[in-house]
mmCIF file of N, CA, C and O in Angstrom:
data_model
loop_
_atom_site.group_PDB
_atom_site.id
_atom_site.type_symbol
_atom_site.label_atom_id
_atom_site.label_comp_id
_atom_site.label_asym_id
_atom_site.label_seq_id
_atom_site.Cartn_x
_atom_site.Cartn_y
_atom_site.Cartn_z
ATOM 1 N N UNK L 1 -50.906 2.515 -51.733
ATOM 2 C CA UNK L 1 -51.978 1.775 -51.107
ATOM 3 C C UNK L 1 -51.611 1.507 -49.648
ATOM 4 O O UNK L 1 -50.447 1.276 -49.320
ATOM 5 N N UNK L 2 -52.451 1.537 -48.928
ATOM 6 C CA UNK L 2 -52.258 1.640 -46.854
ATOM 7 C C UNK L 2 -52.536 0.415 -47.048
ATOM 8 O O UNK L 2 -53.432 -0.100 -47.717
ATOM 9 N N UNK L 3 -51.300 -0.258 -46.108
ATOM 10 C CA UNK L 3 -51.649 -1.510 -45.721
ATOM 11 C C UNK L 3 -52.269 -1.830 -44.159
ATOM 12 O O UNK L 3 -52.307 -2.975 -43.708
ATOM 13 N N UNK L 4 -52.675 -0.814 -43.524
ATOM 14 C CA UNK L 4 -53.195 -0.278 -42.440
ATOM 15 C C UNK L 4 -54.394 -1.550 -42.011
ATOM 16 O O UNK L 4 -55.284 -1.738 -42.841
ATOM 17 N N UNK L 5 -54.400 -2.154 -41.102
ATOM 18 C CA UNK L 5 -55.480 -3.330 -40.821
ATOM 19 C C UNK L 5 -56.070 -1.971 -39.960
ATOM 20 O O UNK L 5 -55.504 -0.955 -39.558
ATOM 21 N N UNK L 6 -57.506 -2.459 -39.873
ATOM 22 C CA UNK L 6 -58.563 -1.547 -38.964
ATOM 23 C C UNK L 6 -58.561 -1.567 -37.947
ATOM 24 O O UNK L 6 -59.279 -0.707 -37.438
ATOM 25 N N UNK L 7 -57.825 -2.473 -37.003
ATOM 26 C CA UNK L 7 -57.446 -2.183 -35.369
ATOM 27 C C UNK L 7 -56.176 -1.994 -35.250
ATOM 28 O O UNK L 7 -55.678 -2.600 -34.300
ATOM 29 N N UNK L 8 -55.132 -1.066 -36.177
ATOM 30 C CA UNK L 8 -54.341 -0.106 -36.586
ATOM 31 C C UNK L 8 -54.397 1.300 -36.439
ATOM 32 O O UNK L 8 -53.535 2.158 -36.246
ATOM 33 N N UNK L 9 -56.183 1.335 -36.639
ATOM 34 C CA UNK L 9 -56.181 2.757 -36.806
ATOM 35 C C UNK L 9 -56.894 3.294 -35.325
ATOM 36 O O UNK L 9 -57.580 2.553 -34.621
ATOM 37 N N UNK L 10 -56.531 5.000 -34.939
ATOM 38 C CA UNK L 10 -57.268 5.200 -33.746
ATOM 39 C C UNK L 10 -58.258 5.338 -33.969
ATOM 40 O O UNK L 10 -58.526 5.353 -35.171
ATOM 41 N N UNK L 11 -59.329 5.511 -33.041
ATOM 42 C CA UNK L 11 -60.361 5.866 -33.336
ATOM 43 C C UNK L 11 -60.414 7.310 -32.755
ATOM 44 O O UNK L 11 -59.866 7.780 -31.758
ATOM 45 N N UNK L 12 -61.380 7.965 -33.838
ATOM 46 C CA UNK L 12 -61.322 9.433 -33.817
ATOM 47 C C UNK L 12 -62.209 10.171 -32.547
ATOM 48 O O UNK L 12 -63.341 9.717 -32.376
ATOM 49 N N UNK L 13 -61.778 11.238 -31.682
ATOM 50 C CA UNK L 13 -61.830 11.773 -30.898
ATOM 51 C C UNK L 13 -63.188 11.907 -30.635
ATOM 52 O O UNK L 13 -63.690 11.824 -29.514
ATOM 53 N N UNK L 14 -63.862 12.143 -31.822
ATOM 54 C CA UNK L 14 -65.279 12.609 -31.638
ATOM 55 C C UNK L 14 -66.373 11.249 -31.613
ATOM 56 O O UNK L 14 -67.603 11.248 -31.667
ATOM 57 N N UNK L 15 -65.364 10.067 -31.506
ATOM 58 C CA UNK L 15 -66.281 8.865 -31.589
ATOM 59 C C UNK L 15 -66.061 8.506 -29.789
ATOM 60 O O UNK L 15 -66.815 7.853 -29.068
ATOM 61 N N UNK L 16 -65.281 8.919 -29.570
ATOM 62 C CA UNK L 16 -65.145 8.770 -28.301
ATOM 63 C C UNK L 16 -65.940 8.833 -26.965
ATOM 64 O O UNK L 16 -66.811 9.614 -27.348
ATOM 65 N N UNK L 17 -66.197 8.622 -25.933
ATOM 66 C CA UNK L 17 -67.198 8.953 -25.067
ATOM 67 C C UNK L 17 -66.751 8.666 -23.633
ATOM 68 O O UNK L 17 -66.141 7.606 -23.495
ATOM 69 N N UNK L 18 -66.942 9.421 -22.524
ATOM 70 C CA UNK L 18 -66.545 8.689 -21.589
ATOM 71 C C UNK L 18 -67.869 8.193 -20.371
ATOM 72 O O UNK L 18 -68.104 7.229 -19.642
ATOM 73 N N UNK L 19 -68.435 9.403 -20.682
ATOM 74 C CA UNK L 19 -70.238 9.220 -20.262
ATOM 75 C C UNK L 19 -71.265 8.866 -20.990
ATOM 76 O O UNK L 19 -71.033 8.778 -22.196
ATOM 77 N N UNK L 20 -72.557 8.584 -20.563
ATOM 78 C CA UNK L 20 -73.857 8.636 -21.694
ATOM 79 C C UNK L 20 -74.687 9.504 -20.921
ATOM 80 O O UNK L 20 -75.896 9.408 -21.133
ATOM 81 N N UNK L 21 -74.258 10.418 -19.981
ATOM 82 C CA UNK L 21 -75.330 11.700 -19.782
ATOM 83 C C UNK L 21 -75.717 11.081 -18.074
ATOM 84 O O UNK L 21 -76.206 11.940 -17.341
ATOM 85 N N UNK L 22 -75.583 10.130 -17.656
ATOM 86 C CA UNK L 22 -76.279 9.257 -16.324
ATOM 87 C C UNK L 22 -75.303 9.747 -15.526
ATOM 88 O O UNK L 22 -74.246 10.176 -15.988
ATOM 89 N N UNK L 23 -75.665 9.714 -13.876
ATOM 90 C CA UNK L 23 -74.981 10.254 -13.029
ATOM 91 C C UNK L 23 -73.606 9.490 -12.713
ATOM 92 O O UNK L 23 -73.594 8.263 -12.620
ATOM 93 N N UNK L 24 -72.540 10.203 -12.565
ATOM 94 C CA UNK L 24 -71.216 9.287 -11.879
ATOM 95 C C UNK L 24 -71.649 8.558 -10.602
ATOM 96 O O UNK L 24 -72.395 9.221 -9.881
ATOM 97 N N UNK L 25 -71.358 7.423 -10.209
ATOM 98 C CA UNK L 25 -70.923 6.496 -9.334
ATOM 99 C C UNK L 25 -70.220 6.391 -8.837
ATOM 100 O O UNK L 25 -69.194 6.355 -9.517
ATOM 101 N N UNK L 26 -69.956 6.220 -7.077
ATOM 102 C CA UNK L 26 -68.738 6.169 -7.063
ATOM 103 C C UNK L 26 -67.865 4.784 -7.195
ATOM 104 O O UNK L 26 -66.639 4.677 -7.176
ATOM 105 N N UNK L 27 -68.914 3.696 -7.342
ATOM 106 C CA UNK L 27 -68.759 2.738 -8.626
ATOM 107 C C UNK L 27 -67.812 2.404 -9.497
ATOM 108 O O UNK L 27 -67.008 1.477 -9.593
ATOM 109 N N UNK L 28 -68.215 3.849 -10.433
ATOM 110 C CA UNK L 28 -67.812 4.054 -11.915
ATOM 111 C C UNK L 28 -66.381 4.517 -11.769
ATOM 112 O O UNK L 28 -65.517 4.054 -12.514
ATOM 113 N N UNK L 29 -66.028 5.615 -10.630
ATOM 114 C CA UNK L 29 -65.234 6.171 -10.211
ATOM 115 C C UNK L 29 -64.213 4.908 -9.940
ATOM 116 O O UNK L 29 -63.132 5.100 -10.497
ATOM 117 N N UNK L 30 -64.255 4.232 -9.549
ATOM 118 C CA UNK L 30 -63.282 3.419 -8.734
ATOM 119 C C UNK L 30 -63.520 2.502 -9.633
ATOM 120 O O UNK L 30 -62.529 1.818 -9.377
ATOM 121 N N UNK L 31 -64.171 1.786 -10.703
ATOM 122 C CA UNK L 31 -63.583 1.176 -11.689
ATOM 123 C C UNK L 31 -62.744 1.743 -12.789
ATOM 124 O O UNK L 31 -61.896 1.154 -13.459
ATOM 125 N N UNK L 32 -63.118 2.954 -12.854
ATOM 126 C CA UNK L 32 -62.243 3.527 -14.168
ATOM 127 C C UNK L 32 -60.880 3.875 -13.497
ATOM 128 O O UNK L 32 -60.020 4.335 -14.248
ATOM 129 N N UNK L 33 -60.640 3.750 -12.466
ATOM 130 C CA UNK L 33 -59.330 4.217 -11.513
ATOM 131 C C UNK L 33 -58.504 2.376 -11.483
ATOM 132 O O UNK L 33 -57.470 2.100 -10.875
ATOM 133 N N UNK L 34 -59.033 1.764 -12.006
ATOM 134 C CA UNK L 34 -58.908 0.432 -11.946
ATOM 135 C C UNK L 34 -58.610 -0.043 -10.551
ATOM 136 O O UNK L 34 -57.477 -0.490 -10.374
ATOM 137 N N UNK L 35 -59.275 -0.026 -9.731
ATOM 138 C CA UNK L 35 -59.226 0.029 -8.437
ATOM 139 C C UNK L 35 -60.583 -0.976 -7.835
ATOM 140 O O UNK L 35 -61.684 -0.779 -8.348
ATOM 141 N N UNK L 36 -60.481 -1.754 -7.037
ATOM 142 C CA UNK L 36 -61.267 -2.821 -6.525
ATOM 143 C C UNK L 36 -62.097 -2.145 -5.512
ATOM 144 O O UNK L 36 -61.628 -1.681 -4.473
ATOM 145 N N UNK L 37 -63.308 -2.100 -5.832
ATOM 146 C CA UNK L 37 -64.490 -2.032 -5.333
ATOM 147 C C UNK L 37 -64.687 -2.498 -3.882
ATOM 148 O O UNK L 37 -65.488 -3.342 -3.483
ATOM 149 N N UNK L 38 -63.737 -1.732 -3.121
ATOM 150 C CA UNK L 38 -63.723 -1.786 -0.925
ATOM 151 C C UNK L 38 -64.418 -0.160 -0.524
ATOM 152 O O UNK L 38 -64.456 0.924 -1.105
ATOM 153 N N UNK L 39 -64.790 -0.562 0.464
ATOM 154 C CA UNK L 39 -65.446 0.504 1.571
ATOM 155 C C UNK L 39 -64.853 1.908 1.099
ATOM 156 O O UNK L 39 -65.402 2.953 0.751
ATOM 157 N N UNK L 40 -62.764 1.307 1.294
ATOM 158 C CA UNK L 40 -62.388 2.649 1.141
ATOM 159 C C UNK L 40 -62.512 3.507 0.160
ATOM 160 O O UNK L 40 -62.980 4.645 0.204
ATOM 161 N N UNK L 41 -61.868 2.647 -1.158
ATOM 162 C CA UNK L 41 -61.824 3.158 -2.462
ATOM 163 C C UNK L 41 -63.110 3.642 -2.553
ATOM 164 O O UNK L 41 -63.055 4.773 -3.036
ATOM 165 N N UNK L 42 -64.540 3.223 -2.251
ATOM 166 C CA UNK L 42 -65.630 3.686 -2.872
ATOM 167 C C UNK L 42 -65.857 5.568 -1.820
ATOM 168 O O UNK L 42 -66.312 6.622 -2.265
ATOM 169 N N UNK L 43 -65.393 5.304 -0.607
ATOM 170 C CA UNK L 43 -65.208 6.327 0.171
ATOM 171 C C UNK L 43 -64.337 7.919 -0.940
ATOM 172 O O UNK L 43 -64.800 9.024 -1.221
ATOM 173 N N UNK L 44 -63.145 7.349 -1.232
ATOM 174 C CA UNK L 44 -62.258 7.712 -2.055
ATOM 175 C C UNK L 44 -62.857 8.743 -3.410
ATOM 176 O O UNK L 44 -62.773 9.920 -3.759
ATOM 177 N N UNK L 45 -63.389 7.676 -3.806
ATOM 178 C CA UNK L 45 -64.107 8.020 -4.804
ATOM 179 C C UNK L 45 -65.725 9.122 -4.945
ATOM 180 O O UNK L 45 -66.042 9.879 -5.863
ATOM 181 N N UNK L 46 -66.458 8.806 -3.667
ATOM 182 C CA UNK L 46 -67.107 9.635 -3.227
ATOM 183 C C UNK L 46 -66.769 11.084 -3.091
ATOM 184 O O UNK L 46 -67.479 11.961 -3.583
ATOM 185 N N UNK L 47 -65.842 11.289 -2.521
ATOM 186 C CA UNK L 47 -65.161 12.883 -1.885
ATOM 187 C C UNK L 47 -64.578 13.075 -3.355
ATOM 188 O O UNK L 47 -64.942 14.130 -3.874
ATOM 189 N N UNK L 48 -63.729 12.254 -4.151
ATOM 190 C CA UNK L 48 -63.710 12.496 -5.222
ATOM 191 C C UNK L 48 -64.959 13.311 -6.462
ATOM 192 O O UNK L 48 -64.733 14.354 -7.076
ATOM 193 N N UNK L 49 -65.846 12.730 -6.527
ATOM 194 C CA UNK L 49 -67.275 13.080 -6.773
ATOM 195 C C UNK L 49 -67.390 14.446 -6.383
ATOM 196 O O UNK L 49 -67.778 15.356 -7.116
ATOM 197 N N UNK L 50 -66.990 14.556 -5.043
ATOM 198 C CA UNK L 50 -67.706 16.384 -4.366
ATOM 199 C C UNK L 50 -67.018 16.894 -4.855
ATOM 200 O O UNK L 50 -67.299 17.658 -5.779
ATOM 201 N N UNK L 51 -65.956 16.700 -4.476
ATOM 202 C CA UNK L 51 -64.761 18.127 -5.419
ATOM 203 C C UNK L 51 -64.772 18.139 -7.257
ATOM 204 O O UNK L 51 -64.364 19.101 -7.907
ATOM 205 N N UNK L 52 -64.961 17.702 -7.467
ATOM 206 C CA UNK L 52 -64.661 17.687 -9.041
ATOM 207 C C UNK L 52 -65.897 17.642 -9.809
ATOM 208 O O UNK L 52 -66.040 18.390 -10.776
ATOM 209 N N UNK L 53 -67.214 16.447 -9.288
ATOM 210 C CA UNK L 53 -68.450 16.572 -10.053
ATOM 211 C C UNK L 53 -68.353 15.627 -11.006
ATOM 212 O O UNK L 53 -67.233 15.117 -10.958
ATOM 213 N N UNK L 54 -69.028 15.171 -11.848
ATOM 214 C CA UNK L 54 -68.849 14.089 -13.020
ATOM 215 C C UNK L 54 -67.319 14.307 -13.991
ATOM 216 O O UNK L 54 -66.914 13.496 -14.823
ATOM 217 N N UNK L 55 -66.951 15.020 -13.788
ATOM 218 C CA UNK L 55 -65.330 15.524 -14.227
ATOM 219 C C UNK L 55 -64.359 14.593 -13.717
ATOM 220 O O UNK L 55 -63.418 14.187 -14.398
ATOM 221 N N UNK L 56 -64.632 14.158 -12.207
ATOM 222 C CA UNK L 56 -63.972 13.215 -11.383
ATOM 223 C C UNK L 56 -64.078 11.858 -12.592
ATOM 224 O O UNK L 56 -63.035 11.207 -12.644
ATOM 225 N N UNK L 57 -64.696 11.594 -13.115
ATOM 226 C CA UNK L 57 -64.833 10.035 -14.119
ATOM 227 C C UNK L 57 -63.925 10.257 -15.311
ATOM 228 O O UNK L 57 -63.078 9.464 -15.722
ATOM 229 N N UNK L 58 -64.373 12.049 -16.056
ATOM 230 C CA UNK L 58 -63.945 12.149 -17.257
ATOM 231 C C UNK L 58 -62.374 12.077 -16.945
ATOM 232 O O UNK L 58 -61.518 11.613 -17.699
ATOM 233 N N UNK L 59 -62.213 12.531 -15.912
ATOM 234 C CA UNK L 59 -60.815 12.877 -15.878
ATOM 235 C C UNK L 59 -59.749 11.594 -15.866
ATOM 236 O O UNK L 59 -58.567 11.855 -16.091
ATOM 237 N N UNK L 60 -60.177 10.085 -15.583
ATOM 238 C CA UNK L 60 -59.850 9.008 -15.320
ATOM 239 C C UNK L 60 -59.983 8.231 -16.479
ATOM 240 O O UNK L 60 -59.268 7.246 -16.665
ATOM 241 N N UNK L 61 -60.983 8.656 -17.405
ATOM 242 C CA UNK L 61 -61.052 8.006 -19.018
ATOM 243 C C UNK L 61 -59.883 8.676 -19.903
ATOM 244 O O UNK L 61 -59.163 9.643 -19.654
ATOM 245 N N UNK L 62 -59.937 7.950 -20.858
ATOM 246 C CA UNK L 62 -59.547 8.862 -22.256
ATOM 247 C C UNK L 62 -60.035 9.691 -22.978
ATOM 248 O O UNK L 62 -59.398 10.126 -23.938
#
């Protein structure tokens, strides 16, 4: 018998999400970078955006 409590267990890959389909931010970008919301970082995060595309977010989640 698992004595496993339910915030023990991971949660499975396919429950996972890092988008819901809506455009990246560079916002979103610079919060998921855990990074405080200034001129620069959002700058940062912008050029981030061009080169990479909504990939720039996934790539900063789990």
């Amino acid at each position: 018998m698992s004595t496993a409590q339910p915030e023990d267990r991971a949660t499975p890959d396919a429950l996972l999400h890092t988008r819901t389909g809506t455009e990246v931010t560079p916002e979103d970008v610079v919060l998921a970078a855990g990074r405080d919301i200034t001129p620069k970082n959002l700058e940062w995060a912008r050029r981030k955006i061009e080169v990479e595309g909504a990939a720039a977010l996934d790539k900063l989640l789990p």
